[in-house]
Tab-separated table of C-alpha atoms and ligand atoms in Angstrom:
chain	number	residue	atom	x	y	z
A	1	CYS	CA	3.837	1.749	3.467
A	2	GLY	CA	6.726	1.759	1.743
A	3	VAL	CA	9.592	0.005	2.215
A	4	PHE	CA	13.241	0.351	0.382
A	5	GLY	CA	16.647	-1.118	0.942
A	6	ILE	CA	20.072	-0.624	-1.021
A	7	TYR	CA	23.431	-2.515	-0.935
A	8	ASP	CA	26.367	-1.267	-2.547
A	9	THR	CA	29.936	-0.645	-1.790
A	10	THR	CA	30.340	2.141	-4.627
A	11	LEU	CA	27.276	4.066	-4.146
A	12	PRO	CA	26.239	7.024	-1.814
A	13	VAL	CA	23.784	4.745	-0.405
A	14	MET	CA	21.996	7.156	2.107
A	15	SER	CA	20.793	9.191	-1.072
A	16	TYR	CA	19.813	6.337	-3.167
A	17	ALA	CA	17.527	5.344	-0.145
A	18	TYR	CA	16.310	8.804	0.107
A	19	TRP	CA	15.152	8.908	-3.643
A	20	GLY	CA	14.094	5.519	-3.794
A	21	LEU	CA	11.803	6.199	-0.477
A	22	PHE	CA	10.604	9.674	-2.544
A	23	ALA	CA	9.337	7.399	-5.207
A	24	LEU	CA	7.654	5.195	-2.898
A	25	GLN	CA	5.937	8.336	-1.407
A	26	HIS	CA	2.534	7.541	-2.177
A	27	ARG	CA	2.454	4.395	-0.280
A	28	GLY	CA	3.048	6.574	3.006
A	29	GLN	CA	3.208	10.071	4.074
A	30	GLU	CA	3.346	10.199	7.685
A	31	SER	CA	6.567	9.377	8.547
A	32	ALA	CA	10.044	8.516	6.835
A	33	GLY	CA	12.926	6.979	8.151
A	34	ILE	CA	16.251	5.317	6.775
A	35	ALA	CA	18.883	3.226	8.755
A	36	ILE	CA	22.177	3.119	7.580
A	37	SER	CA	25.138	0.608	8.282
A	38	ASP	CA	29.051	0.946	7.581
A	39	GLY	CA	29.777	-2.691	8.392
A	40	THR	CA	29.840	-1.939	12.555
A	41	HIS	CA	27.198	0.522	13.271
A	42	ILE	CA	23.590	1.266	12.224
A	43	GLU	CA	22.543	5.119	12.354
A	44	LEU	CA	19.069	6.366	11.683
A	45	VAL	CA	17.858	9.557	10.271
A	46	LYS	CA	13.628	10.084	10.620
A	47	GLY	CA	11.022	12.447	10.949
A	48	MET	CA	7.287	13.220	10.554
A	49	GLY	CA	5.825	14.129	7.476
A	50	LEU	CA	6.739	13.497	3.738
A	51	VAL	CA	10.368	12.257	2.813
A	52	THR	CA	11.354	15.984	2.183
A	53	GLU	CA	10.094	17.186	5.246
A	54	ALA	CA	11.253	14.231	7.447
A	55	ILE	CA	14.681	14.271	6.290
A	56	LYS	CA	15.590	17.604	5.251
A	57	GLU	CA	18.959	17.167	5.228
A	58	LEU	CA	20.928	13.744	4.542
A	59	PRO	CA	23.489	13.909	7.305
A	60	PRO	CA	27.065	12.738	5.860
A	61	LEU	CA	26.772	9.264	7.235
A	62	LYS	CA	29.271	7.041	5.769
A	63	GLY	CA	27.805	3.349	4.561
A	64	TYR	CA	27.211	0.815	2.353
A	65	ILE	CA	23.734	-0.844	3.262
A	66	ALA	CA	20.855	1.739	3.447
A	67	GLY	CA	17.057	0.238	4.736
A	68	GLY	CA	14.263	2.653	4.578
A	69	HIS	CA	10.697	3.273	5.275
A	70	VAL	CA	7.484	5.573	4.285
A	71	ARG	CA	4.983	5.143	6.617
A	72	TYR	CA	0.880	5.085	6.477
A	73	SER	CA	-0.591	4.265	9.843
A	74	THR	CA	-2.611	1.126	9.681
A	75	THR	CA	-1.829	0.218	13.332
A	76	GLY	CA	-0.318	2.468	15.967
A	77	SER	CA	-1.047	6.106	15.802
A	78	ASN	CA	0.432	8.814	13.661
A	79	ASN	CA	3.184	9.565	16.668
A	80	PRO	CA	6.984	10.304	16.318
A	81	ARG	CA	7.601	7.170	18.365
A	82	ASN	CA	6.164	5.107	15.706
A	83	ILE	CA	8.526	6.472	12.708
A	84	GLN	CA	10.195	3.353	11.261
A	85	PRO	CA	12.729	1.676	10.528
A	86	LEU	CA	12.801	0.184	14.364
A	87	VAL	CA	16.338	-0.076	15.383
A	88	ILE	CA	17.704	-2.453	17.929
A	89	HIS	CA	20.639	-3.524	19.157
A	90	TYR	CA	21.023	-7.044	20.723
A	91	GLN	CA	23.691	-9.544	21.452
A	92	GLY	CA	23.849	-10.570	17.794
A	93	GLY	CA	24.376	-6.961	16.817
A	94	ASP	CA	22.189	-3.823	15.151
A	95	MET	CA	19.278	-4.135	13.091
A	96	ALA	CA	16.829	-1.829	11.620
A	97	VAL	CA	13.515	-3.398	10.728
A	98	ALA	CA	11.076	-1.678	8.102
A	99	HIS	CA	7.536	-3.389	7.471
A	100	ASN	CA	4.840	-3.123	5.081
A	101	GLY	CA	1.681	-4.657	5.744
A	102	ASN	CA	-0.518	-5.377	9.193
A	103	LEU	CA	-0.080	-8.469	11.376
A	104	THR	CA	-2.984	-10.383	12.378
A	105	ASN	CA	-1.816	-11.922	15.744
A	106	ALA	CA	0.319	-9.139	17.109
A	107	TYR	CA	-2.420	-8.192	19.848
A	108	ALA	CA	-1.938	-11.580	21.429
A	109	LEU	CA	1.882	-11.807	20.519
A	110	ARG	CA	2.671	-8.935	22.419
A	111	LYS	CA	0.432	-9.691	25.130
A	112	GLU	CA	2.681	-12.629	25.514
A	113	LEU	CA	5.948	-11.135	24.944
A	114	GLU	CA	4.883	-8.506	27.423
A	115	ASP	CA	3.876	-11.141	30.123
A	116	LYS	CA	7.615	-12.676	29.540
A	117	GLY	CA	9.243	-9.348	30.483
A	118	SER	CA	9.565	-7.478	26.675
A	119	ILE	CA	9.330	-3.759	27.025
A	120	PHE	CA	7.426	-1.917	23.936
A	121	GLN	CA	8.147	1.381	22.905
A	122	THR	CA	5.977	1.996	20.079
A	123	THR	CA	2.272	0.987	19.332
A	124	MET	CA	2.944	-0.629	16.386
A	125	ASP	CA	2.375	-4.253	15.427
A	126	SER	CA	5.866	-4.259	13.602
A	127	GLU	CA	7.580	-3.824	16.798
A	128	VAL	CA	6.472	-7.532	17.636
A	129	ILE	CA	8.922	-8.496	14.818
A	130	VAL	CA	11.387	-6.614	15.981
A	131	SER	CA	11.017	-8.285	19.805
A	132	LEU	CA	10.806	-11.872	18.565
A	133	ILE	CA	14.088	-11.058	16.506
A	134	ALA	CA	15.992	-10.009	19.552
A	135	ARG	CA	14.424	-12.704	21.981
A	136	SER	CA	15.276	-15.740	19.498
A	137	LYS	CA	18.022	-18.294	20.693
A	138	ALA	CA	18.655	-19.292	17.341
A	139	ALA	CA	22.267	-19.319	16.053
A	140	SER	CA	22.684	-16.653	13.029
A	141	THR	CA	20.687	-13.395	12.043
A	142	GLU	CA	19.019	-15.109	9.333
A	143	ASP	CA	17.534	-17.852	11.380
A	144	ARG	CA	16.496	-15.783	14.392
A	145	ILE	CA	14.254	-13.730	11.358
A	146	ILE	CA	12.861	-16.793	9.914
A	147	GLU	CA	12.106	-17.862	13.834
A	148	ALA	CA	10.225	-14.559	14.223
A	149	VAL	CA	8.212	-14.437	11.022
A	150	ASN	CA	7.307	-17.813	11.497
A	151	ARG	CA	5.672	-16.724	14.580
A	152	VAL	CA	3.686	-13.735	13.082
A	153	GLU	CA	0.705	-14.001	11.013
A	154	GLY	CA	-0.668	-11.946	8.375
A	155	ALA	CA	0.909	-9.269	5.927
A	156	PHE	CA	4.536	-8.405	6.107
A	157	SER	CA	6.851	-7.190	3.346
A	158	LEU	CA	10.109	-6.611	5.103
A	159	VAL	CA	13.560	-4.655	4.371
A	160	ILE	CA	16.141	-5.346	7.379
A	161	THR	CA	19.175	-3.590	7.497
A	162	THR	CA	21.899	-5.306	9.820
A	163	ASN	CA	25.515	-4.415	10.000
A	164	THR	CA	26.695	-6.459	7.251
A	165	LYS	CA	23.533	-7.703	5.140
A	166	LEU	CA	20.377	-6.131	3.616
A	167	ILE	CA	17.266	-8.476	4.113
A	168	GLY	CA	14.185	-8.711	2.384
A	169	VAL	CA	11.328	-10.810	3.760
A	170	ARG	CA	7.674	-11.457	1.836
A	171	ASP	CA	4.911	-13.372	4.035
A	172	ALA	CA	3.934	-16.705	2.841
A	173	ASN	CA	0.847	-15.262	1.412
A	174	GLY	CA	2.413	-12.400	-0.523
A	175	PHE	CA	0.016	-9.902	0.495
A	176	ARG	CA	2.223	-6.957	-0.068
A	177	PRO	CA	4.625	-6.431	-2.979
A	178	LEU	CA	8.414	-6.564	-3.149
A	179	CYS	CA	10.751	-6.998	-5.712
A	180	LEU	CA	14.335	-6.989	-6.431
A	181	GLY	CA	16.853	-4.808	-8.227
A	182	LYS	CA	20.270	-4.977	-9.395
A	183	THR	CA	22.764	-1.519	-9.304
A	184	ALA	CA	26.198	-1.196	-10.837
A	185	ASN	CA	27.793	-3.086	-7.981
A	186	GLY	CA	25.218	-4.238	-5.408
A	187	TYR	CA	21.298	-4.639	-4.995
A	188	VAL	CA	17.867	-3.097	-4.088
A	189	ILE	CA	14.817	-4.470	-2.274
A	190	SER	CA	11.858	-2.121	-3.129
A	191	SER	CA	7.948	-2.313	-2.180
A	192	GLU	CA	7.610	-1.420	-5.944
A	193	SER	CA	9.323	-1.370	-9.051
A	194	CYS	CA	9.004	2.456	-9.419
A	195	ALA	CA	11.734	2.972	-6.883
A	196	LEU	CA	14.174	1.025	-9.111
A	197	ASP	CA	13.552	3.124	-12.207
A	198	ALA	CA	14.307	6.395	-10.044
A	199	ILE	CA	17.305	5.039	-9.345
A	200	LYS	CA	18.264	3.792	-12.112
A	201	ALA	CA	18.160	0.033	-10.749
A	202	THR	CA	17.544	-2.816	-13.280
A	203	PHE	CA	14.616	-5.165	-12.167
A	204	VAL	CA	15.696	-8.337	-11.361
A	205	ARG	CA	12.421	-10.354	-9.848
A	206	ASP	CA	9.647	-10.054	-7.671
A	207	ILE	CA	10.209	-11.568	-4.243
A	208	LYS	CA	8.249	-14.820	-3.798
A	209	PRO	CA	5.706	-15.015	-1.249
A	210	GLY	CA	7.337	-16.644	1.527
A	211	GLU	CA	10.849	-15.884	0.239
A	212	MET	CA	13.952	-14.295	2.046
A	213	VAL	CA	16.322	-12.706	0.051
A	214	ILE	CA	20.009	-12.030	1.795
A	215	ILE	CA	22.402	-9.832	0.242
A	216	ASP	CA	25.659	-9.395	1.447
A	217	GLU	CA	29.621	-9.563	0.597
A	218	ASN	CA	28.834	-12.715	-1.557
A	219	GLY	CA	26.119	-11.428	-3.508
A	220	VAL	CA	22.446	-12.491	-3.319
A	221	ARG	CA	21.022	-15.712	-1.951
A	222	SER	CA	17.358	-17.063	-1.441
A	223	ARG	CA	15.529	-18.872	1.242
A	224	PHE	CA	12.215	-19.504	2.289
A	225	ILE	CA	10.585	-18.845	5.174
A	226	LYS	CA	8.691	-22.277	5.232
A	227	GLU	CA	9.046	-25.675	3.556
A	228	GLU	CA	7.322	-25.174	-0.212
A	229	ALA	CA	4.936	-28.052	1.112
A	230	LEU	CA	3.563	-25.623	3.650
A	231	LEU	CA	3.452	-22.131	1.882
A	232	PRO	CA	-0.506	-21.270	1.151
A	233	GLN	CA	-1.746	-20.263	-1.936
A	234	GLN	CA	-0.606	-16.385	-2.958
A	235	SER	CA	-3.229	-13.658	-1.939
A	236	LEU	CA	-1.879	-10.341	-3.219
A	237	CYS	CA	-3.732	-7.432	-2.221
A	238	ILE	CA	-5.737	-6.608	-5.645
A	239	PHE	CA	-6.207	-2.936	-4.039
A	240	GLU	CA	-2.441	-2.483	-5.095
A	241	TYR	CA	-3.539	-2.669	-8.756
A	242	ILE	CA	-7.278	-0.963	-7.823
A	243	TYR	CA	-5.500	1.796	-6.192
A	244	PHE	CA	-2.484	1.889	-3.866
A	245	ALA	CA	0.560	1.229	-6.338
A	246	ARG	CA	1.858	3.671	-8.581
A	247	SER	CA	0.495	3.047	-12.246
A	248	ASP	CA	4.625	2.764	-13.741
A	249	SER	CA	5.120	0.042	-11.449
A	250	ASN	CA	5.227	-3.636	-12.160
A	251	ILE	CA	3.977	-6.177	-9.149
A	252	ASP	CA	4.094	-9.980	-9.714
A	253	GLY	CA	4.489	-9.730	-13.320
A	254	GLN	CA	1.722	-7.538	-13.987
A	255	ASN	CA	2.046	-3.784	-14.996
A	256	VAL	CA	-0.630	-1.584	-12.863
A	257	TYR	CA	-1.291	0.834	-15.584
A	258	ALA	CA	-2.391	-1.655	-17.574
A	259	ALA	CA	-4.651	-3.194	-15.348
A	260	ARG	CA	-6.090	0.004	-14.286
A	261	ILE	CA	-6.792	0.759	-18.236
A	262	ASN	CA	-8.494	-2.816	-18.233
A	263	MET	CA	-10.525	-1.746	-15.463
A	264	GLY	CA	-11.875	0.898	-17.303
A	265	ARG	CA	-12.476	-0.806	-20.406
A	266	GLU	CA	-14.511	-3.429	-18.561
A	267	LEU	CA	-16.496	-0.924	-16.527
A	268	ALA	CA	-17.530	0.449	-20.209
A	269	ARG	CA	-18.374	-2.990	-21.279
A	270	GLU	CA	-20.513	-3.814	-18.300
A	271	THR	CA	-22.244	-0.096	-18.171
A	272	LYS	CA	-22.895	1.118	-21.814
A	273	TYR	CA	-23.729	4.495	-20.917
A	274	ASP	CA	-24.750	6.705	-23.236
A	275	ALA	CA	-22.660	9.793	-21.944
A	276	ASP	CA	-20.897	13.048	-23.799
A	277	LEU	CA	-17.823	12.791	-21.743
A	278	VAL	CA	-15.743	10.643	-19.674
A	279	MET	CA	-13.918	12.128	-16.414
A	280	SER	CA	-11.806	10.799	-13.475
A	281	ILE	CA	-11.484	11.764	-10.280
A	282	PRO	CA	-7.705	12.491	-10.576
A	283	ASP	CA	-5.459	10.947	-10.156
A	284	SER	CA	-6.334	7.729	-8.985
A	285	GLY	CA	-9.040	7.308	-11.002
A	286	THR	CA	-7.412	8.422	-14.226
A	287	ALA	CA	-6.031	5.348	-15.988
A	288	ALA	CA	-9.579	3.623	-15.463
A	289	ALA	CA	-11.341	6.637	-17.096
A	290	LEU	CA	-8.997	6.717	-19.960
A	291	GLY	CA	-9.749	2.968	-20.486
A	292	TYR	CA	-13.510	3.346	-20.347
A	293	SER	CA	-13.252	6.008	-23.071
A	294	ARG	CA	-11.107	4.085	-25.513
A	295	GLU	CA	-13.556	1.361	-25.028
A	296	SER	CA	-16.715	2.968	-25.327
A	297	GLY	CA	-15.468	5.635	-27.668
A	298	ILE	CA	-16.883	8.592	-25.616
A	299	PRO	CA	-14.277	11.335	-25.466
A	300	PHE	CA	-11.971	11.589	-22.500
A	301	GLY	CA	-11.972	15.125	-20.653
A	302	GLU	CA	-10.536	17.152	-17.948
A	303	GLY	CA	-13.278	18.499	-16.012
A	304	LEU	CA	-11.664	18.845	-12.659
A	305	VAL	CA	-8.462	20.712	-11.406
A	306	LYS	CA	-6.243	19.279	-9.230
A	307	ASN	CA	-4.002	21.057	-6.670
A	308	ARG	CA	-0.534	19.471	-6.870
A	309	TYR	CA	0.552	20.347	-3.557
A	310	MET	CA	-2.202	18.284	-1.513
A	311	GLY	CA	-1.321	14.791	-0.349
A	312	ARG	CA	-3.699	11.815	-0.445
A	313	THR	CA	-6.848	12.729	1.089
A	314	PHE	CA	-8.087	9.693	2.319
A	315	ILE	CA	-4.988	9.445	4.734
A	316	LYS	CA	-6.026	12.500	6.959
A	317	PRO	CA	-7.105	11.116	9.816
A	318	ASP	CA	-10.341	12.949	10.597
A	319	GLN	CA	-13.595	12.916	8.808
A	320	SER	CA	-13.964	16.927	8.653
A	321	GLU	CA	-10.518	17.342	7.794
A	322	ARG	CA	-10.789	14.779	4.937
A	323	ASP	CA	-13.931	16.562	3.469
A	324	LEU	CA	-12.216	20.004	3.535
A	325	ALA	CA	-8.981	18.116	2.087
A	326	VAL	CA	-11.212	17.198	-0.822
A	327	ARG	CA	-12.466	20.641	-1.606
A	328	MET	CA	-8.777	21.981	-1.631
A	329	LYS	CA	-7.788	19.516	-3.396
A	330	LEU	CA	-10.161	19.401	-6.532
A	331	ASN	CA	-12.308	22.034	-8.586
A	332	ALA	CA	-14.680	21.609	-11.234
A	333	VAL	CA	-14.004	23.317	-14.599
A	334	PRO	CA	-17.266	24.596	-15.466
A	335	ASP	CA	-16.596	24.970	-19.265
A	336	VAL	CA	-15.780	21.568	-19.559
A	337	VAL	CA	-18.734	19.774	-17.590
A	338	ARG	CA	-21.224	22.543	-18.522
A	339	GLY	CA	-24.474	20.895	-20.205
A	340	LYS	CA	-22.882	17.496	-20.308
A	341	ARG	CA	-23.988	14.011	-19.140
A	342	ILE	CA	-20.801	12.856	-17.586
A	343	VAL	CA	-19.473	9.160	-16.844
A	344	LEU	CA	-17.113	9.947	-13.740
A	345	VAL	CA	-14.703	7.406	-13.007
A	346	ASP	CA	-13.055	6.809	-9.696
A	347	ASP	CA	-10.808	3.695	-8.313
A	348	SER	CA	-12.700	3.006	-5.006
A	349	ILE	CA	-15.618	4.376	-3.193
A	350	VAL	CA	-14.922	3.647	0.788
A	351	ARG	CA	-16.829	6.098	2.645
A	352	GLY	CA	-18.328	7.834	0.118
A	353	THR	CA	-16.538	11.327	0.898
A	354	THR	CA	-14.964	12.067	-2.261
A	355	SER	CA	-17.568	10.985	-4.711
A	356	GLY	CA	-20.295	12.721	-2.807
A	357	ILE	CA	-18.501	16.131	-2.627
A	358	ILE	CA	-17.342	15.932	-6.331
A	359	VAL	CA	-20.872	14.596	-8.159
A	360	ARG	CA	-22.546	17.976	-6.198
A	361	MET	CA	-19.385	20.083	-7.663
A	362	LEU	CA	-19.880	18.738	-10.914
A	363	LYS	CA	-23.772	19.629	-10.574
A	364	GLU	CA	-23.245	22.881	-9.426
A	365	ALA	CA	-20.865	23.696	-12.447
A	366	GLY	CA	-23.609	22.986	-14.866
A	367	ALA	CA	-23.144	18.767	-15.472
A	368	LYS	CA	-26.626	17.751	-16.686
A	369	GLU	CA	-25.765	13.976	-15.448
A	370	VAL	CA	-23.431	12.232	-13.822
A	371	TYR	CA	-22.903	8.428	-13.946
A	372	MET	CA	-20.520	7.098	-11.561
A	373	CYS	CA	-18.085	4.568	-12.260
A	374	VAL	CA	-15.971	2.509	-9.720
A	375	SER	CA	-13.116	0.384	-10.945
A	376	SER	CA	-13.896	-1.812	-7.924
A	377	PRO	CA	-16.328	-3.777	-6.514
A	378	ALA	CA	-18.288	-2.412	-3.095
A	379	ILE	CA	-15.754	-2.583	-0.478
A	380	GLU	CA	-17.971	-3.990	2.484
A	381	TYR	CA	-15.336	-5.243	4.873
A	382	PRO	CA	-12.300	-3.780	6.335
A	383	CYS	CA	-8.711	-4.920	5.506
A	384	HIS	CA	-6.692	-6.190	8.063
A	385	TYR	CA	-3.577	-6.503	5.798
A	386	GLY	CA	-2.341	-3.128	5.667
A	387	ILE	CA	-4.485	-0.890	4.000
A	388	ASP	CA	-6.556	1.640	5.925
A	389	THR	CA	-10.145	0.860	4.370
A	390	SER	CA	-11.364	1.756	7.829
A	391	VAL	CA	-13.490	0.063	10.373
A	392	ARG	CA	-16.228	-1.730	8.967
A	393	LYS	CA	-19.226	0.858	10.078
A	394	GLU	CA	-17.442	3.786	8.259
A	395	LEU	CA	-17.578	1.846	4.966
A	396	ILE	CA	-20.424	2.849	3.108
A	397	ALA	CA	-21.249	-0.106	1.199
A	398	ALA	CA	-21.237	-2.396	4.591
A	399	THR	CA	-24.431	-0.773	5.298
A	400	HIS	CA	-26.293	0.630	2.277
A	401	SER	CA	-27.334	-0.817	-0.907
A	402	VAL	CA	-25.936	0.447	-4.407
A	403	GLU	CA	-29.188	2.364	-4.925
A	404	GLN	CA	-28.956	4.014	-1.433
A	405	ILE	CA	-25.024	4.980	-2.155
A	406	ARG	CA	-26.081	6.296	-5.314
A	407	GLU	CA	-28.571	8.437	-3.679
A	408	TYR	CA	-25.913	9.481	-1.048
A	409	ILE	CA	-23.365	10.760	-3.458
A	410	GLY	CA	-26.168	12.607	-5.372
A	411	ALA	CA	-25.095	10.701	-8.901
A	412	ASP	CA	-27.786	9.759	-11.621
A	413	LYS	CA	-26.299	6.337	-11.947
A	414	LEU	CA	-23.780	4.065	-10.181
A	415	HIS	CA	-21.854	1.226	-11.301
A	416	TYR	CA	-19.302	-0.895	-9.475
A	417	LEU	CA	-17.054	-2.922	-11.214
A	418	SER	CA	-17.871	-6.822	-10.854
A	419	ARG	CA	-15.677	-9.071	-9.603
A	420	GLU	CA	-15.094	-10.957	-12.844
A	421	GLY	CA	-14.556	-7.865	-14.729
A	422	LEU	CA	-11.771	-7.109	-12.202
A	423	CYS	CA	-10.212	-10.344	-12.333
A	424	ARG	CA	-10.109	-9.834	-16.347
A	425	ALA	CA	-8.524	-6.841	-15.993
A	426	ILE	CA	-5.462	-8.269	-14.034
A	427	GLU	CA	-3.871	-10.484	-16.580
A	428	ALA	CA	-1.196	-11.748	-15.023
A	429	LEU	CA	-2.713	-13.203	-12.018
A	430	GLU	CA	-5.647	-15.894	-11.375
A	431	GLU	CA	-8.397	-15.038	-9.567
A	432	ARG	CA	-7.246	-17.854	-6.558
A	433	GLU	CA	-3.858	-15.523	-6.378
A	434	LEU	CA	-5.441	-12.646	-5.283
A	435	CYS	CA	-6.789	-10.937	-2.010
A	436	PHE	CA	-10.340	-10.015	-2.228
A	437	ALA	CA	-11.174	-9.863	1.610
A	438	CYS	CA	-12.454	-6.355	1.512
A	439	PHE	CA	-15.188	-7.225	-0.935
A	440	ASP	CA	-16.156	-10.687	-0.299
A	441	GLY	CA	-15.172	-10.729	3.758
A	442	HIS	CA	-13.305	-13.932	3.160
A	443	TYR	CA	-9.835	-13.785	4.564
A	444	ALA	CA	-6.951	-15.764	3.596
A	445	VAL	CA	-5.380	-15.494	7.055
A	446	GLU	CA	-7.822	-15.480	10.052
A	447	VAL	CA	-8.164	-12.370	12.011
A	448	PRO	CA	-8.957	-12.965	16.002
A	449	LYS	CA	-11.849	-11.015	17.519
A	450	GLU	CA	-9.540	-8.682	19.718
A	451	GLU	CA	-7.268	-7.744	16.226
A	452	GLU	CA	-10.651	-6.832	14.442
A	453	GLU	CA	-11.346	-4.394	16.957
A	454	GLY	CA	-8.063	-2.995	16.232
A	455	GLY	CA	-5.815	-4.468	18.832
A	456	LYS	CA	-5.581	-1.275	20.961
A	457	TYR	CA	-2.651	-1.751	23.126
B	1	5GP	P1	-13.822	8.002	0.278
B	1	5GP	O1	-13.773	9.612	-0.007
B	1	5GP	O2	-15.264	7.075	-0.659
B	1	5GP	O3	-13.880	7.646	1.372
B	1	5GP	O4	-12.670	7.268	-0.389
B	1	5GP	C1	-12.670	6.709	-1.724
B	1	5GP	C2	-11.400	7.603	-2.385
B	1	5GP	O5	-10.234	7.565	-1.274
B	1	5GP	C3	-11.088	7.150	-3.761
B	1	5GP	O6	-10.902	8.272	-4.581
B	1	5GP	C4	-9.672	6.865	-3.327
B	1	5GP	O7	-9.012	6.809	-4.414
B	1	5GP	C5	-9.093	7.374	-2.175
B	1	5GP	N1	-8.231	6.692	-1.261
B	1	5GP	C6	-7.065	7.030	-0.926
B	1	5GP	N2	-6.567	6.287	0.260
B	1	5GP	C7	-7.255	5.099	0.053
B	1	5GP	C8	-7.028	3.962	0.640
B	1	5GP	O8	-6.251	3.733	1.443
B	1	5GP	N3	-8.127	2.991	0.684
B	1	5GP	C9	-9.104	3.547	-0.324
B	1	5GP	N4	-9.978	2.383	-0.526
B	1	5GP	N5	-9.257	4.356	-1.079
B	1	5GP	C10	-8.115	5.613	-0.570
B	2	SF4	FE1	-5.904	-5.606	-0.251
B	2	SF4	FE2	-8.543	-5.832	0.250
B	2	SF4	FE3	-7.064	-7.558	0.752
B	2	SF4	FE4	-6.802	-5.688	2.119
B	2	SF4	S1	-8.666	-6.720	2.264
B	2	SF4	S2	-5.394	-6.909	1.340
B	2	SF4	S3	-7.186	-4.143	0.843
B	2	SF4	S4	-7.599	-6.915	-0.826
B	3	MG	MG1	-8.698	8.863	-5.467
């Protein structure tokens, strides 16, 4: 998911939030919503689909605080009830909560809250946060939020709109990105810096793991959700750099594009394949393919055309739809690939659908050999922190060796980037500051059994 919030008394915040979310569209395409506060009331506009479909027309709502969300479902189905932000009206006022990430104890908390009489309206883990905030007995809004987020575990980057404040919170592990920007007379909170650029806000800094940033009439303040001594080691999702984030964003000091170029360079050093052409599976593999080409000296070519009007294929809920979607999205250019030994670069193999279809497509178009290079290690474990890398049994690397995968996708060679190479590619962070759980099964925040099964409510 993507979250975005703006506080500025001099700007039309609704349309700024709209364009901010538009710049975060890659983070979720199932639904979008924006909450706006004029100081006394919060109103919500929302809908299913892309930002442009979900919000066809901006209602003429006045206000100076807006917080929005684009959704990519991990827990909770793709259903209109699950559109965020979630709005509550409670004794402390109104509040709209937008959540990126996935909680690991939502199932247990929800049962506990239901036993105490809470009623849930959605099937999202995020609603647990809202419910905990509403039930809190703490005196101030900020303290209520801090109490609530200390009960939930897992990944959360939040943008919370209250009647008079815009609040950003990043979980203590800092799994998901969140940054602070500045407008002429106010501030912005965004999942990624690309959305700041889009609205000409200036980047101030990344919000730290465990930090809560409060923006109101007095400017911006910061608190921590736990004492510093209790904060764990950061474990930023490395998949943000590999695939999820937009390349023009900077996350925790690292430019995403530069990291992807480096990943490709590392792949070239690790494979040293003798080939005629380097190609990518666009768009997610393109920067790494360029890096491979620069490092190896093998020319980069565009052997696949992409239909720009298709969304991200992975996000389609079922397998036959995903299959068709790949064919609709990409097609080979025979003149480019004919007779060539091709290094084909993609960011990841999850189920093996995309690479399998593309390798065969290239061969049908006359490619002589296809050497598949993946700019991440093999994904063997599911993500429980907000990326839908699917349940374990669907992950091809969970049940197949590299050789079996090579055969399955029909490639002549297959190489996954090593963990060491990947770490070198990310220059701004140390290995210990990154989450690798989908590659090594080491989960920084424990995942209880019932949540592992997806915590069906
Ligand atoms: P597969 O086709 O092997 O199941 O998935 C790999 C492809 O899905 C890659 O091209 C990758 O860019 C794309 N992809 C799209 N969304 C996601 C996601 O959320 N996680 C992962 N791991 N890959 C994704
Ligand atoms: Fe990211 Fe993988 Fe960790 Fe999930 S398990 S947060 S996808 S690195
Ligand atoms: Mg891709």
